[in-house]
Structures are given as C-alpha cells and as structure tokens.
Amino acid sequence: MVSDGNSTTIGSYSFPFGEQPDERTRTWPLVESLWNVPILLAFYLLMVLYGPKWTARNKPLQLRVPLFCHSLAMALLNAHICLELFISSRTLDYSFGCQPCLVSYSPHEMRIAAALWWFYISKILEFADTAFFILRHKWKQLSFLHVYHHSTMLILCWVFVKWKPTGSTFVPAMMNSFVHIIMYGYYALSVLGPRIQPYLWWKRYLTGLQLLQFTIGLVWAAQLVIRGCEYGTWISLSGGAYMVPFLFLFGRFYAQNYKVSADTKKAM
C-alpha cells in the first residue's frame, strides 16, 4: 500500500482517501461542505418517515397542475443537461471509452462541469417526486426501490461533481439525463387525464430502458477498470458496483408488474 498525499494506492488500484476535490467546482453551491449531503438526506428521510403519518389524517390531494409543471420542468432541465454534455463532449472530442478528468478552464470543459452541477441539483429537485407521492397518498409507489434510488443518487452525484466534474463522468450523466427526459415526459402526460391514458401503453418499455441503462453502465464501468483508464479506478469501481443492486431491484419490479399483467391477459 502506497500513499502520495493525494490518494492511497493498493496494488494497481487508487482510492480517494486523500485526493483533493476538483478546484473548479470546490466552492460551488451545495458542493464544498461535507455536511451538505447528510443534511439533505436527513431532511429527505424524515419526510419519508413522518410525511405519510401527517398526510394520512387528511384527504389525498390531486395536485395535477403542480405535478405537471414539475414534471415538465424536470424534463426540460434534463434535456438541457443532456444537450450541454453532448455538444461540449463532441466539441472537445471526448472519448466514450476512457476520458481522464483534467483540470482545464476551457469554455467547453466548464460547460461540462456546469451541466454536471445541474445534474447534481436535479437529484435534489427529484425529492419532490416523493413529496407528491406522500401528498397524493400513493403509498405503493413509496417503495424501498424509490427511496433507495433517490437517496443514493444524491450521494453519487455529489461525489461526481466534487471530485470528477469532467472527463468520463459525462457518459453516465448524459445517459441518465436522456432517460429522465422520457421518464418525466411520461409523468407529465400521465396527469393530463383519462383521455391520454390509452396513449401511455409504452410505460413498461420505460422500465426496460432503465434496465438497459444500468446494464450499459455496468459494462462501461467494467471496461474502464479493465483497461486501467486514468479517469479514476476508485470511482469506476464504485459506479459499476452501484449498478448491480439497481439491476436486481428494477428487474424485480419489471417482473412483478409486467409479467403478472401479461399472465393475466393470457388467462383472459
């Protein structure tokens, strides 16, 4: 085991125990302090724990207009993030396979960093999804998968923007923001009333797209580690490992919800 003051190396693998945060994003809002994430997570988990108890005393709210506006705004924000990452990464001729994170203040490098900061902020704004479930008494949707997903994505995105706000980080962020354009587009359409429902038959394929995202993410992270990409072994390993429980949880959700539906149709 070797330590150079910036990171700790075990064999050929480096871990960020002493690595300095990226100086470009270090002082950006909700990035610098180590207390940002614990405080936000505590607020979120308290909402999940006590919110249903408080709202159960009252009738469920419809909230169609706020839900539509939030979903549309999130779809547009993710479209902005995805477009910024795509344009800037293509302009800089970034490699999809392996792109080291270099401290550069060039305009397009900073556009990538800014897009990834907004990507992190979007994960905080997504807490509103949970609040809508609670206020509308959608207890079934307030599942372990939902809470785990929102809690852990906040942590991962904070790590990205604090230590690796450019480089290969653009790949999973661009992929995730693309999926969220479609996902929030579906949410916005779903609250427009029963006349729209017949046109939302593609919901199951949205879950399939999420599973494809996690599969690609796992394979992509594995190839970063195998080829020894200078992007950072520690974050590649963490990102790859993070995909595994999502593949299991979303796969189980898909099987429980859509296999049962298919079997019911066959029985009829």
mmCIF file of C-alpha atoms in Angstrom:
data_model
loop_
_atom_site.group_PDB
_atom_site.id
_atom_site.type_symbol
_atom_site.label_atom_id
_atom_site.label_comp_id
_atom_site.label_asym_id
_atom_site.label_seq_id
_atom_site.Cartn_x
_atom_site.Cartn_y
_atom_site.Cartn_z
ATOM 1 C CA MET A 1 0.000 0.000 0.000
ATOM 2 C CA VAL A 2 1.413 3.399 -1.067
ATOM 3 C CA SER A 3 0.186 6.892 -0.228
ATOM 4 C CA ASP A 4 1.346 10.027 -2.056
ATOM 5 C CA GLY A 5 -0.760 12.530 -0.124
ATOM 6 C CA ASN A 6 -3.348 12.773 -2.891
ATOM 7 C CA SER A 7 -4.611 9.202 -2.960
ATOM 8 C CA THR A 8 -3.975 5.796 -1.496
ATOM 9 C CA THR A 9 -2.838 3.018 -3.812
ATOM 10 C CA ILE A 10 -3.325 -0.688 -3.130
ATOM 11 C CA GLY A 11 -1.662 -2.685 -5.870
ATOM 12 C CA SER A 12 -2.698 -1.004 -9.117
ATOM 13 C CA TYR A 13 -5.893 0.463 -7.686
ATOM 14 C CA SER A 14 -6.149 4.012 -6.318
ATOM 15 C CA PHE A 15 -8.755 5.230 -3.858
ATOM 16 C CA PRO A 16 -9.687 8.831 -2.997
ATOM 17 C CA PHE A 17 -8.947 8.825 0.751
ATOM 18 C CA GLY A 18 -6.585 11.765 0.365
ATOM 19 C CA GLU A 19 -7.433 13.016 -3.107
ATOM 20 C CA GLN A 20 -8.148 16.731 -3.277
ATOM 21 C CA PRO A 21 -11.561 17.853 -4.592
ATOM 22 C CA ASP A 22 -11.582 19.412 -8.042
ATOM 23 C CA GLU A 23 -10.708 23.093 -7.623
ATOM 24 C CA ARG A 24 -13.102 24.200 -10.368
ATOM 25 C CA THR A 25 -16.275 23.157 -8.527
ATOM 26 C CA ARG A 26 -14.997 23.167 -4.953
ATOM 27 C CA THR A 27 -16.775 26.380 -3.910
ATOM 28 C CA TRP A 28 -19.940 25.934 -5.964
ATOM 29 C CA PRO A 29 -23.292 25.915 -4.078
ATOM 30 C CA LEU A 30 -24.010 22.709 -2.111
ATOM 31 C CA VAL A 31 -20.655 21.180 -3.103
ATOM 32 C CA GLU A 32 -17.929 22.351 -0.734
ATOM 33 C CA SER A 33 -19.199 21.363 2.718
ATOM 34 C CA LEU A 34 -19.195 17.694 3.676
ATOM 35 C CA TRP A 35 -22.403 18.414 5.631
ATOM 36 C CA ASN A 36 -24.455 19.221 2.538
ATOM 37 C CA VAL A 37 -25.365 15.642 1.667
ATOM 38 C CA PRO A 38 -26.052 14.362 5.236
ATOM 39 C CA ILE A 39 -28.365 17.332 5.924
ATOM 40 C CA LEU A 40 -30.246 16.900 2.648
ATOM 41 C CA LEU A 41 -30.533 13.146 3.188
ATOM 42 C CA ALA A 42 -31.748 13.631 6.770
ATOM 43 C CA PHE A 43 -34.442 16.019 5.523
ATOM 44 C CA TYR A 44 -35.477 13.556 2.816
ATOM 45 C CA LEU A 45 -35.610 10.507 5.078
ATOM 46 C CA LEU A 46 -37.547 12.412 7.740
ATOM 47 C CA MET A 47 -40.054 13.347 5.045
ATOM 48 C CA VAL A 48 -40.346 9.677 4.029
ATOM 49 C CA LEU A 49 -40.708 8.540 7.650
ATOM 50 C CA TYR A 50 -43.121 11.146 9.019
ATOM 51 C CA GLY A 51 -44.771 12.562 5.887
ATOM 52 C CA PRO A 52 -47.220 9.656 5.427
ATOM 53 C CA LYS A 53 -48.232 9.821 9.098
ATOM 54 C CA TRP A 54 -49.066 13.518 8.836
ATOM 55 C CA THR A 55 -50.832 13.432 5.470
ATOM 56 C CA ALA A 56 -52.847 10.273 6.257
ATOM 57 C CA ARG A 57 -55.012 12.421 8.554
ATOM 58 C CA ASN A 58 -56.263 14.386 5.541
ATOM 59 C CA LYS A 59 -57.742 13.536 2.169
ATOM 60 C CA PRO A 60 -55.311 12.869 -0.693
ATOM 61 C CA LEU A 61 -54.568 15.850 -2.903
ATOM 62 C CA GLN A 62 -54.809 15.725 -6.701
ATOM 63 C CA LEU A 63 -52.045 18.266 -7.442
ATOM 64 C CA ARG A 64 -52.373 17.808 -11.205
ATOM 65 C CA VAL A 65 -51.139 21.285 -12.117
ATOM 66 C CA PRO A 66 -48.083 21.288 -9.766
ATOM 67 C CA LEU A 67 -47.240 17.731 -10.796
ATOM 68 C CA PHE A 68 -47.480 18.582 -14.499
ATOM 69 C CA CYS A 69 -45.374 21.735 -14.079
ATOM 70 C CA HIS A 70 -42.724 19.908 -12.038
ATOM 71 C CA SER A 71 -42.521 17.010 -14.491
ATOM 72 C CA LEU A 72 -42.289 19.336 -17.488
ATOM 73 C CA ALA A 73 -39.617 21.463 -15.784
ATOM 74 C CA MET A 74 -37.587 18.343 -14.912
ATOM 75 C CA ALA A 75 -37.862 17.046 -18.486
ATOM 76 C CA LEU A 76 -36.598 20.392 -19.799
ATOM 77 C CA LEU A 77 -33.781 20.560 -17.227
ATOM 78 C CA ASN A 78 -32.611 17.065 -18.146
ATOM 79 C CA ALA A 79 -32.818 17.979 -21.833
ATOM 80 C CA HIS A 80 -30.551 20.966 -21.134
ATOM 81 C CA ILE A 81 -28.076 18.779 -19.213
ATOM 82 C CA CYS A 82 -28.039 16.091 -21.885
ATOM 83 C CA LEU A 83 -27.602 18.612 -24.711
ATOM 84 C CA GLU A 84 -24.820 20.505 -22.921
ATOM 85 C CA LEU A 85 -22.909 17.299 -22.217
ATOM 86 C CA PHE A 86 -23.324 16.042 -25.776
ATOM 87 C CA ILE A 87 -22.317 19.288 -27.519
ATOM 88 C CA SER A 88 -19.340 20.019 -25.271
ATOM 89 C CA SER A 89 -18.022 16.442 -25.236
ATOM 90 C CA ARG A 90 -18.221 16.273 -29.043
ATOM 91 C CA THR A 91 -16.523 19.672 -29.393
ATOM 92 C CA LEU A 92 -13.683 18.502 -27.129
ATOM 93 C CA ASP A 93 -13.574 15.141 -28.937
ATOM 94 C CA TYR A 94 -14.092 13.286 -25.659
ATOM 95 C CA SER A 95 -13.706 9.525 -25.771
ATOM 96 C CA PHE A 96 -16.759 7.496 -24.719
ATOM 97 C CA GLY A 97 -14.474 4.650 -23.672
ATOM 98 C CA CYS A 98 -11.951 6.481 -21.475
ATOM 99 C CA GLN A 99 -11.620 10.198 -20.799
ATOM 100 C CA PRO A 100 -9.333 11.374 -17.966
ATOM 101 C CA CYS A 101 -10.576 14.220 -15.776
ATOM 102 C CA LEU A 102 -8.109 17.069 -16.390
ATOM 103 C CA VAL A 103 -8.261 20.399 -14.584
ATOM 104 C CA SER A 104 -8.956 22.722 -17.504
ATOM 105 C CA TYR A 105 -10.812 26.028 -17.512
ATOM 106 C CA SER A 106 -11.591 25.999 -21.231
ATOM 107 C CA PRO A 107 -15.169 27.150 -22.006
ATOM 108 C CA HIS A 108 -16.427 23.709 -23.032
ATOM 109 C CA GLU A 109 -14.768 21.959 -20.064
ATOM 110 C CA MET A 110 -16.553 24.423 -17.768
ATOM 111 C CA ARG A 111 -19.837 23.836 -19.616
ATOM 112 C CA ILE A 112 -19.475 20.127 -18.830
ATOM 113 C CA ALA A 113 -18.727 20.918 -15.177
ATOM 114 C CA ALA A 114 -21.743 23.253 -15.008
ATOM 115 C CA ALA A 115 -24.002 20.632 -16.618
ATOM 116 C CA LEU A 116 -22.836 18.046 -14.084
ATOM 117 C CA TRP A 117 -23.514 20.509 -11.264
ATOM 118 C CA TRP A 118 -27.077 20.910 -12.573
ATOM 119 C CA PHE A 119 -27.264 17.124 -12.797
ATOM 120 C CA TYR A 120 -26.445 17.001 -9.065
ATOM 121 C CA ILE A 121 -29.007 19.720 -8.301
ATOM 122 C CA SER A 122 -31.632 17.815 -10.305
ATOM 123 C CA LYS A 123 -31.277 14.917 -7.867
ATOM 124 C CA ILE A 124 -32.262 17.279 -5.050
ATOM 125 C CA LEU A 125 -35.219 18.579 -7.056
ATOM 126 C CA GLU A 126 -36.304 14.967 -7.619
ATOM 127 C CA PHE A 127 -37.131 14.752 -3.910
ATOM 128 C CA ALA A 128 -40.366 16.468 -4.954
ATOM 129 C CA ASP A 129 -41.390 13.165 -6.598
ATOM 130 C CA THR A 130 -41.531 11.608 -3.148
ATOM 131 C CA ALA A 131 -43.413 14.588 -1.716
ATOM 132 C CA PHE A 132 -46.042 14.229 -4.460
ATOM 133 C CA PHE A 133 -46.462 10.533 -3.657
ATOM 134 C CA ILE A 134 -46.978 11.354 0.011
ATOM 135 C CA LEU A 135 -49.427 14.215 -0.560
ATOM 136 C CA ARG A 136 -51.428 12.122 -3.074
ATOM 137 C CA HIS A 137 -51.410 9.035 -0.765
ATOM 138 C CA LYS A 138 -49.631 6.916 -3.377
ATOM 139 C CA TRP A 139 -48.222 4.609 -0.695
ATOM 140 C CA LYS A 140 -47.489 1.747 -3.100
ATOM 141 C CA GLN A 141 -45.143 3.960 -5.107
ATOM 142 C CA LEU A 142 -43.283 4.960 -1.945
ATOM 143 C CA SER A 143 -41.267 1.729 -2.166
ATOM 144 C CA PHE A 144 -37.800 0.760 -0.985
ATOM 145 C CA LEU A 145 -36.626 0.995 -4.602
ATOM 146 C CA HIS A 146 -37.907 4.572 -4.884
ATOM 147 C CA VAL A 147 -36.350 5.772 -1.609
ATOM 148 C CA TYR A 148 -33.054 3.916 -2.175
ATOM 149 C CA HIS A 149 -32.785 5.321 -5.692
ATOM 150 C CA HIS A 150 -33.314 8.950 -4.681
ATOM 151 C CA SER A 151 -31.106 8.717 -1.579
ATOM 152 C CA THR A 152 -28.098 7.080 -3.174
ATOM 153 C CA MET A 153 -28.169 9.066 -6.438
ATOM 154 C CA LEU A 154 -27.743 12.248 -4.415
ATOM 155 C CA ILE A 155 -24.577 10.875 -2.822
ATOM 156 C CA LEU A 156 -23.110 9.582 -6.086
ATOM 157 C CA CYS A 157 -23.782 12.819 -7.982
ATOM 158 C CA TRP A 158 -22.214 14.893 -5.202
ATOM 159 C CA VAL A 159 -19.089 12.725 -5.422
ATOM 160 C CA PHE A 160 -19.018 13.214 -9.199
ATOM 161 C CA VAL A 161 -19.302 16.993 -9.112
ATOM 162 C CA LYS A 162 -16.868 17.371 -6.200
ATOM 163 C CA TRP A 163 -14.081 15.088 -7.468
ATOM 164 C CA LYS A 164 -14.701 14.314 -11.161
ATOM 165 C CA PRO A 165 -16.802 17.116 -12.722
ATOM 166 C CA THR A 166 -15.390 16.472 -16.194
ATOM 167 C CA GLY A 167 -13.842 13.517 -18.011
ATOM 168 C CA SER A 168 -15.690 10.217 -18.281
ATOM 169 C CA THR A 169 -18.357 11.377 -15.844
ATOM 170 C CA PHE A 170 -20.177 12.806 -18.856
ATOM 171 C CA VAL A 171 -21.146 9.305 -20.092
ATOM 172 C CA PRO A 172 -23.386 8.069 -17.228
ATOM 173 C CA ALA A 173 -24.725 11.603 -16.635
ATOM 174 C CA MET A 174 -25.693 12.073 -20.281
ATOM 175 C CA MET A 175 -27.252 8.608 -20.404
ATOM 176 C CA ASN A 176 -29.221 9.149 -17.186
ATOM 177 C CA SER A 177 -30.434 12.604 -18.177
ATOM 178 C CA PHE A 178 -31.640 11.214 -21.529
ATOM 179 C CA VAL A 179 -33.674 8.526 -19.737
ATOM 180 C CA HIS A 180 -35.100 11.178 -17.408
ATOM 181 C CA ILE A 181 -36.307 13.276 -20.345
ATOM 182 C CA ILE A 182 -38.504 10.347 -21.365
ATOM 183 C CA MET A 183 -39.449 9.459 -17.793
ATOM 184 C CA TYR A 184 -40.586 12.964 -16.810
ATOM 185 C CA GLY A 185 -42.278 13.343 -20.175
ATOM 186 C CA TYR A 186 -44.318 10.265 -19.268
ATOM 187 C CA TYR A 187 -45.114 11.695 -15.816
ATOM 188 C CA ALA A 188 -46.290 14.971 -17.362
ATOM 189 C CA LEU A 189 -48.567 13.184 -19.837
ATOM 190 C CA SER A 190 -49.961 10.791 -17.226
ATOM 191 C CA VAL A 191 -51.599 13.605 -15.212
ATOM 192 C CA LEU A 192 -53.482 15.080 -18.185
ATOM 193 C CA GLY A 193 -56.491 12.852 -17.654
ATOM 194 C CA PRO A 194 -58.053 9.562 -18.768
ATOM 195 C CA ARG A 195 -58.159 10.530 -22.455
ATOM 196 C CA ILE A 196 -54.348 10.399 -22.555
ATOM 197 C CA GLN A 197 -54.049 7.031 -20.788
ATOM 198 C CA PRO A 198 -54.592 4.852 -23.936
ATOM 199 C CA TYR A 199 -51.524 6.527 -25.456
ATOM 200 C CA LEU A 200 -49.284 5.645 -22.497
ATOM 201 C CA TRP A 201 -49.027 1.932 -23.342
ATOM 202 C CA TRP A 202 -45.246 2.290 -23.510
ATOM 203 C CA LYS A 203 -44.774 2.574 -19.725
ATOM 204 C CA ARG A 204 -43.280 -0.943 -19.484
ATOM 205 C CA TYR A 205 -40.690 -0.013 -22.093
ATOM 206 C CA LEU A 206 -39.599 2.900 -19.919
ATOM 207 C CA THR A 207 -38.649 0.430 -17.184
ATOM 208 C CA GLY A 208 -36.923 -1.676 -19.837
ATOM 209 C CA LEU A 209 -34.959 1.412 -20.905
ATOM 210 C CA GLN A 210 -33.857 1.936 -17.310
ATOM 211 C CA LEU A 211 -32.671 -1.673 -17.118
ATOM 212 C CA LEU A 212 -30.746 -1.169 -20.360
ATOM 213 C CA GLN A 213 -29.175 1.963 -18.859
ATOM 214 C CA PHE A 214 -27.937 0.043 -15.812
ATOM 215 C CA THR A 215 -26.607 -2.805 -17.944
ATOM 216 C CA ILE A 216 -24.668 -0.432 -20.195
ATOM 217 C CA GLY A 217 -23.436 1.453 -17.121
ATOM 218 C CA LEU A 218 -22.105 -1.745 -15.542
ATOM 219 C CA VAL A 219 -20.333 -2.882 -18.729
ATOM 220 C CA TRP A 220 -18.954 0.615 -19.344
ATOM 221 C CA ALA A 221 -17.570 0.915 -15.790
ATOM 222 C CA ALA A 222 -16.036 -2.569 -16.047
ATOM 223 C CA GLN A 223 -14.151 -1.677 -19.223
ATOM 224 C CA LEU A 224 -12.778 1.469 -17.525
ATOM 225 C CA VAL A 225 -11.302 -0.682 -14.762
ATOM 226 C CA ILE A 226 -10.046 -3.428 -17.095
ATOM 227 C CA ARG A 227 -8.237 -1.041 -19.424
ATOM 228 C CA GLY A 228 -6.796 0.949 -16.483
ATOM 229 C CA CYS A 229 -8.344 4.238 -17.574
ATOM 230 C CA GLU A 230 -6.753 7.273 -15.922
ATOM 231 C CA TYR A 231 -10.194 8.644 -15.167
ATOM 232 C CA GLY A 232 -10.022 7.018 -11.708
ATOM 233 C CA THR A 233 -10.286 3.391 -10.713
ATOM 234 C CA TRP A 234 -11.990 4.170 -7.400
ATOM 235 C CA ILE A 235 -14.933 5.950 -8.985
ATOM 236 C CA SER A 236 -15.188 3.421 -11.834
ATOM 237 C CA LEU A 237 -15.403 0.566 -9.328
ATOM 238 C CA SER A 238 -17.952 2.477 -7.247
ATOM 239 C CA GLY A 239 -20.084 3.312 -10.282
ATOM 240 C CA GLY A 240 -20.012 -0.268 -11.571
ATOM 241 C CA ALA A 241 -20.885 -1.721 -8.171
ATOM 242 C CA TYR A 242 -23.716 0.816 -7.874
ATOM 243 C CA MET A 243 -25.380 -0.602 -10.996
ATOM 244 C CA VAL A 244 -25.720 -4.120 -9.552
ATOM 245 C CA PRO A 245 -28.454 -3.503 -6.937
ATOM 246 C CA PHE A 246 -30.376 -1.388 -9.451
ATOM 247 C CA LEU A 247 -30.345 -4.202 -11.979
ATOM 248 C CA PHE A 248 -31.765 -6.503 -9.319
ATOM 249 C CA LEU A 249 -34.341 -4.049 -7.923
ATOM 250 C CA PHE A 250 -35.589 -2.726 -11.260
ATOM 251 C CA GLY A 251 -35.532 -6.250 -12.714
ATOM 252 C CA ARG A 252 -37.706 -7.494 -9.861
ATOM 253 C CA PHE A 253 -40.037 -4.513 -10.296
ATOM 254 C CA TYR A 254 -40.364 -5.242 -14.024
ATOM 255 C CA ALA A 255 -41.073 -8.934 -13.416
ATOM 256 C CA GLN A 256 -43.633 -8.266 -10.678
ATOM 257 C CA ASN A 257 -45.535 -5.576 -12.570
ATOM 258 C CA TYR A 258 -45.401 -6.594 -16.204
ATOM 259 C CA LYS A 259 -45.093 -10.371 -16.094
ATOM 260 C CA VAL A 260 -48.186 -10.512 -13.876
ATOM 261 C CA SER A 261 -50.021 -8.248 -16.322
ATOM 262 C CA ALA A 262 -49.042 -10.447 -19.276
ATOM 263 C CA ASP A 263 -50.109 -13.618 -17.456
ATOM 264 C CA THR A 264 -53.475 -12.021 -16.617
ATOM 265 C CA LYS A 265 -54.106 -11.190 -20.279
ATOM 266 C CA LYS A 266 -53.271 -14.777 -21.295
ATOM 267 C CA ALA A 267 -55.700 -16.124 -18.724
ATOM 268 C CA MET A 268 -58.464 -13.938 -20.145
#
